[in-house]
Short mmCIF file of C-alpha atoms and ligand atoms in Angstrom, two decimals:
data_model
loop_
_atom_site.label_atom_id
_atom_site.label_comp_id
_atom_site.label_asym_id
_atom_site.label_seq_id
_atom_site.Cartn_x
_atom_site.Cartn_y
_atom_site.Cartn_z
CA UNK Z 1 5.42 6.85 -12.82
CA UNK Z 2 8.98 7.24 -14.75
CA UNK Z 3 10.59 9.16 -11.48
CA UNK Z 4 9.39 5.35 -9.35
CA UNK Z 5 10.40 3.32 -12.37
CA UNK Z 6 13.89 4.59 -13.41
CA UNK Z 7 14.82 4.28 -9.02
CA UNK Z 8 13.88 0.52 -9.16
CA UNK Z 9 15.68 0.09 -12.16
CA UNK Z 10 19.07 1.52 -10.63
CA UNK Z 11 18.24 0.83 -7.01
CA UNK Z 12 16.18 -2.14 -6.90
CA UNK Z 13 17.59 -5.43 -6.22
CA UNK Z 14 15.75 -8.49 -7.33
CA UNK Z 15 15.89 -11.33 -4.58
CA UNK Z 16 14.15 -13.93 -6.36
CA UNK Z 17 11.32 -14.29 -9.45
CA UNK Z 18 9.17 -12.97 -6.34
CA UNK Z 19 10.68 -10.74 -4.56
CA UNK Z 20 12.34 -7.46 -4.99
CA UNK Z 21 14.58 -5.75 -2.64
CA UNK Z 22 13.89 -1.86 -2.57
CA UNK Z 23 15.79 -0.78 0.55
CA UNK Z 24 17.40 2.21 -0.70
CA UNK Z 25 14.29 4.44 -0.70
CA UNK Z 26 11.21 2.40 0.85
CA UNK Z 27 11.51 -0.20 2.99
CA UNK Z 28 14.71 0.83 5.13
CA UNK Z 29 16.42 3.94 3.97
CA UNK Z 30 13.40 6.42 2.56
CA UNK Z 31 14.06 9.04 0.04
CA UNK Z 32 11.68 12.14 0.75
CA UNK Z 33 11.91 13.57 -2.01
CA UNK Z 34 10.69 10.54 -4.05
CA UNK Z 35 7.97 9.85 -1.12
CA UNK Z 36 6.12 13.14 -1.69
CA UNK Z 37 6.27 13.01 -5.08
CA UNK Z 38 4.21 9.42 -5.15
CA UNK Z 39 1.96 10.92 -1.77
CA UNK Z 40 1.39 14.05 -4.58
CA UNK Z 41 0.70 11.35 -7.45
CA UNK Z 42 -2.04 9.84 -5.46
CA UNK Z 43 -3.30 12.65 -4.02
CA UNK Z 44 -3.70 14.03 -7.72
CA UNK Z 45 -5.31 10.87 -8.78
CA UNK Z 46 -8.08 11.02 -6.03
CA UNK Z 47 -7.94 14.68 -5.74
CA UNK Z 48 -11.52 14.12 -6.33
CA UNK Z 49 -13.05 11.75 -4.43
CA UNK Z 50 -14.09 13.47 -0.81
CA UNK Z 51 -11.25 11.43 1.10
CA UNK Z 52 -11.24 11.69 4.38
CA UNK Z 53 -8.74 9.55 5.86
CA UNK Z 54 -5.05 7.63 4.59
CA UNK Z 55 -5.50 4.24 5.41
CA UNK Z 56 -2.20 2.52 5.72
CA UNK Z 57 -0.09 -0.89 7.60
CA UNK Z 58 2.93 -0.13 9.34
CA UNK Z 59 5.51 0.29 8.28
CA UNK Z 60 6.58 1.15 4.83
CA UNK Z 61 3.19 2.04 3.59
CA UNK Z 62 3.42 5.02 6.58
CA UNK Z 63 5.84 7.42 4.42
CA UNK Z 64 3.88 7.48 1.38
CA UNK Z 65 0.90 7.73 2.43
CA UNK Z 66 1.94 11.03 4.72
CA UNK Z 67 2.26 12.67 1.93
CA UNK Z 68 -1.06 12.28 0.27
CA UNK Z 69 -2.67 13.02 3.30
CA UNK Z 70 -0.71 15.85 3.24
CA UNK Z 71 -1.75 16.96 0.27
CA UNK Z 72 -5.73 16.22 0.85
CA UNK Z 73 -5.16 17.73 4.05
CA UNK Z 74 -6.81 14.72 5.74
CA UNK Z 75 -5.38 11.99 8.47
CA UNK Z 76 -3.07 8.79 8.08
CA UNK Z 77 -4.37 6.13 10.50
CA UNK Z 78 -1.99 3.09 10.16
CA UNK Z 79 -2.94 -0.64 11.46
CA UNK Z 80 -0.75 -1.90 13.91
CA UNK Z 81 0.72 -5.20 13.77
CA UNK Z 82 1.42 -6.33 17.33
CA UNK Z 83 -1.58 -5.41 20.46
CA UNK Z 84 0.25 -2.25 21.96
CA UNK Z 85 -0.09 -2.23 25.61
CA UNK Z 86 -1.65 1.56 25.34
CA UNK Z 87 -4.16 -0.12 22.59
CA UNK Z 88 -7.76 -0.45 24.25
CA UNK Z 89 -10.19 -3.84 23.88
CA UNK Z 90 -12.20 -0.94 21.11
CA UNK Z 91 -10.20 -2.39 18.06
CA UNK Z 92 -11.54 -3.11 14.68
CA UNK Z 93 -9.10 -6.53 14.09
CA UNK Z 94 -7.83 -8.58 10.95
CA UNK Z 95 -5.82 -11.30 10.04
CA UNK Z 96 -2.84 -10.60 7.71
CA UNK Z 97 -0.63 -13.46 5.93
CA UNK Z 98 3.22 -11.64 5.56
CA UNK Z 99 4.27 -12.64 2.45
CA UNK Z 100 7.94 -11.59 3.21
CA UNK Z 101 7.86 -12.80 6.80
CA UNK Z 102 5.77 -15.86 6.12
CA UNK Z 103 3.85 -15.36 9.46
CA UNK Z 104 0.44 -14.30 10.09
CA UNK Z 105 -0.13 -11.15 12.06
CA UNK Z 106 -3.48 -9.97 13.39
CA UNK Z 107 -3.25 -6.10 12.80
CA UNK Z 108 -5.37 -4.01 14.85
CA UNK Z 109 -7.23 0.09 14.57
CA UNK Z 110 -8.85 1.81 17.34
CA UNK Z 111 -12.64 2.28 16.82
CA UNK Z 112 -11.45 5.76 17.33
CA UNK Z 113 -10.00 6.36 14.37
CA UNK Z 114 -12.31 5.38 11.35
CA UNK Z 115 -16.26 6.67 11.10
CA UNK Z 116 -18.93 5.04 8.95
CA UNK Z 117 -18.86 8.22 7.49
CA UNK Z 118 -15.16 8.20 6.36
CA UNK Z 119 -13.94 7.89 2.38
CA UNK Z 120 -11.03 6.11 2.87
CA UNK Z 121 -8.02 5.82 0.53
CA UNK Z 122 -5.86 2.55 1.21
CA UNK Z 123 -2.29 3.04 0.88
CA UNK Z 124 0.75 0.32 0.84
CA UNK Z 125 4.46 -0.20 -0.53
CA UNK Z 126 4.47 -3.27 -2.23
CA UNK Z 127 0.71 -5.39 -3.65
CA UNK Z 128 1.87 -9.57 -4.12
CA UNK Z 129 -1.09 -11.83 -3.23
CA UNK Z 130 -3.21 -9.10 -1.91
CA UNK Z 131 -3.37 -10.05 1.82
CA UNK Z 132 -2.31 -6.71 3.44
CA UNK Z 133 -4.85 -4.58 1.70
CA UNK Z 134 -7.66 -7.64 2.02
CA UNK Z 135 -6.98 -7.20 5.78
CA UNK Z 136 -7.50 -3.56 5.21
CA UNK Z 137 -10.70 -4.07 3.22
CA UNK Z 138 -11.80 -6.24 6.26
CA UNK Z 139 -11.46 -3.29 8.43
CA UNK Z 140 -13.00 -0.44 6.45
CA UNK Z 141 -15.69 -3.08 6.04
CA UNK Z 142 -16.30 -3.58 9.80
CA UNK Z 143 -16.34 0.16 10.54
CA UNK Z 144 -18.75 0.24 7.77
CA UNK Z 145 -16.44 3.35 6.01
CA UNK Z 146 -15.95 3.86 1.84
CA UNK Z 147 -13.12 2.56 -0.31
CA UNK Z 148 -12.28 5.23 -2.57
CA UNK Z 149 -9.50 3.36 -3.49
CA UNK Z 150 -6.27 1.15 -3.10
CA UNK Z 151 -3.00 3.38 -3.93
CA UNK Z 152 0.24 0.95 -4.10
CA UNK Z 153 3.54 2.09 -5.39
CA UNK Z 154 4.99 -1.04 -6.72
CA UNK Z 155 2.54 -4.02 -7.71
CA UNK Z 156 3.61 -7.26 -8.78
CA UNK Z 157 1.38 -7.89 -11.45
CA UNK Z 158 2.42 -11.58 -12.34
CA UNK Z 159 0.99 -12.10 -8.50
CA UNK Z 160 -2.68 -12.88 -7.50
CA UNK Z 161 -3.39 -9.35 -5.31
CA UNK Z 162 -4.10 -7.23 -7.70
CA UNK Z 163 -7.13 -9.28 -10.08
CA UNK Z 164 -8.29 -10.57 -6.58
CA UNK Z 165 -9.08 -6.58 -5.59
CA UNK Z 166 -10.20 -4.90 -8.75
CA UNK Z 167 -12.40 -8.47 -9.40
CA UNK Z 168 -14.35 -7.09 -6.11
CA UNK Z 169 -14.68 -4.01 -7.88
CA UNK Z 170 -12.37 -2.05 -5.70
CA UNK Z 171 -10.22 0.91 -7.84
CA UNK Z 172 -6.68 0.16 -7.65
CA UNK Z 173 -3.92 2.21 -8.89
CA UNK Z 174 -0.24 1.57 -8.82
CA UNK Z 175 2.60 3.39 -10.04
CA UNK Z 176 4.75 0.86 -10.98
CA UNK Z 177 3.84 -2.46 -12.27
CA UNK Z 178 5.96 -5.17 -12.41
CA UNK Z 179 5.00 -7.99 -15.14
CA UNK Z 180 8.47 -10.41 -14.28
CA UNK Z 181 11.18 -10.60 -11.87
CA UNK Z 182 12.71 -13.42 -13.88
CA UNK Z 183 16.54 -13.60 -14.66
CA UNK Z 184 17.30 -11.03 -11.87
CA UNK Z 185 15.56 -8.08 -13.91
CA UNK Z 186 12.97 -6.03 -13.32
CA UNK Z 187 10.63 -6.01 -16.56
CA UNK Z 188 7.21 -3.49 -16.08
CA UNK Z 189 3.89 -3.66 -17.57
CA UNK Z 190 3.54 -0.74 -20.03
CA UNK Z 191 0.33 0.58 -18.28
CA UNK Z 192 1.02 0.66 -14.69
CA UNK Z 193 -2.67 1.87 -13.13
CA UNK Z 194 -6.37 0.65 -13.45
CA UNK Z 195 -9.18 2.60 -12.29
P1 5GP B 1 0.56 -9.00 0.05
O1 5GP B 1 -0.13 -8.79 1.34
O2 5GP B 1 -0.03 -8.23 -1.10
O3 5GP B 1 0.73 -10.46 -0.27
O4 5GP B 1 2.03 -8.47 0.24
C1 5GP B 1 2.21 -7.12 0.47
C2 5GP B 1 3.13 -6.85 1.63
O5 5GP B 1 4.24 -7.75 1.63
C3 5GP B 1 3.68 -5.45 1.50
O6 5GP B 1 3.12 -4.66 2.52
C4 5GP B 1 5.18 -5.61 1.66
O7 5GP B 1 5.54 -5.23 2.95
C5 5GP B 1 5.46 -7.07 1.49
N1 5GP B 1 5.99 -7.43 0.16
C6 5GP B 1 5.39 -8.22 -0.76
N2 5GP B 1 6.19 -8.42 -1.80
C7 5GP B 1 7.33 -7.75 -1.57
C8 5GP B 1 8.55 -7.59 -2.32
O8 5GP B 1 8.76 -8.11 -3.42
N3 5GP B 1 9.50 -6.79 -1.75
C9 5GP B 1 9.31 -6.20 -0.55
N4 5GP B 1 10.31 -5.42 -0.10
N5 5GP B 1 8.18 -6.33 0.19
C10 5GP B 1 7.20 -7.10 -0.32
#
């Protein structure tokens, strides 16, 4: 998506070969504008597959995936990170390894909130070693719902995530794919989605 690629290009900051800093427009600061048009990218990707339900983790995966839903006309349910005190003992529960934050949360969804017969669209900011949306998967999978898909706006493709999800079969498409983070630039694959 050239709109995604040319802000990480001017905006982006690259942290390390791993990690890039996107604060700007995703992960602190969000630009609107640039979240609907990646919510409408998705939705138009999946436009036909029955979805349902968003599925997202907070936080940063929350703004894009508003707008697809918007778009389908369906709901976002987002997994929580820390037990709420409001947050019942009916929880569908996964552990998650933070790849930024080098901790391991268990992230949580109310039974209420996903149906076995929901087709669920996965959304998330960034895809590295794969262990938000695996956590995800875990869920959908306990609930006994349908992966339509994984939707990710910036994978690292030099990083494990993304073979480890599409080698179980599961579509994934992201916008932008990043092949190297070396030398403090950003450097993309030329074909940034897989179906
Ligand atoms: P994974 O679970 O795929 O290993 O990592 C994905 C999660 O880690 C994303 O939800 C995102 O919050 C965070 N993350 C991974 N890599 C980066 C990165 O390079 N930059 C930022 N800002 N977040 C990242």
């Amino acid at each position: 998506m050239k709109l995604l690629k040319d802000k990480i290009i001017q905006e982006g900051k690259v942290l390390s070969e791993n990690v890039l800093k996107v604060d700007s427009f995703l992960n602190h600061q969000i630009d609107p504008v640039l979240m609907q048009a990646i919510g409408e990218e998705f939705a138009n990707r999946y436009k036909d597959a029955g979805i349902t339900k968003v599925l997202t983790i907070e936080t940063s995966g929350i703004a894009p995936s508003m707008f697809a839903a918007l778009t389908f006309g369906v709901p976002v349910v987002f997994a929580k990170k820390s037990k709420s005190l409001t947050l019942s003992d009916n929880l569908y529960t996964s552990k998650v390894h933070s790849f930024t934050k080098g901790v391991t949360n268990d992230i949580s969804i109310s039974k209420d909130f996903l149906e076995s017969d929901d087709v669920v669209l996965i959304i998330d900011d960034f895809l590295a070693n794969g262990q938000a949306v695996l956590g995800l998967l875990d869920i959908l999978e306990q609930a006994n719902a349908r992966t339509a898909g994984v939707g990710i706006v910036i994978e690292k493709g030099f990083q494990t995530g993304g073979s480890i999800i599409r080698e179980r079969g599961i579509r994934v498409d992201s916008l932008a794919n990043i092949k190297s983070l070396a030398n403090g630039k950003v450097e993309f694959f030329e074909e940034s989605s897989s179906k």
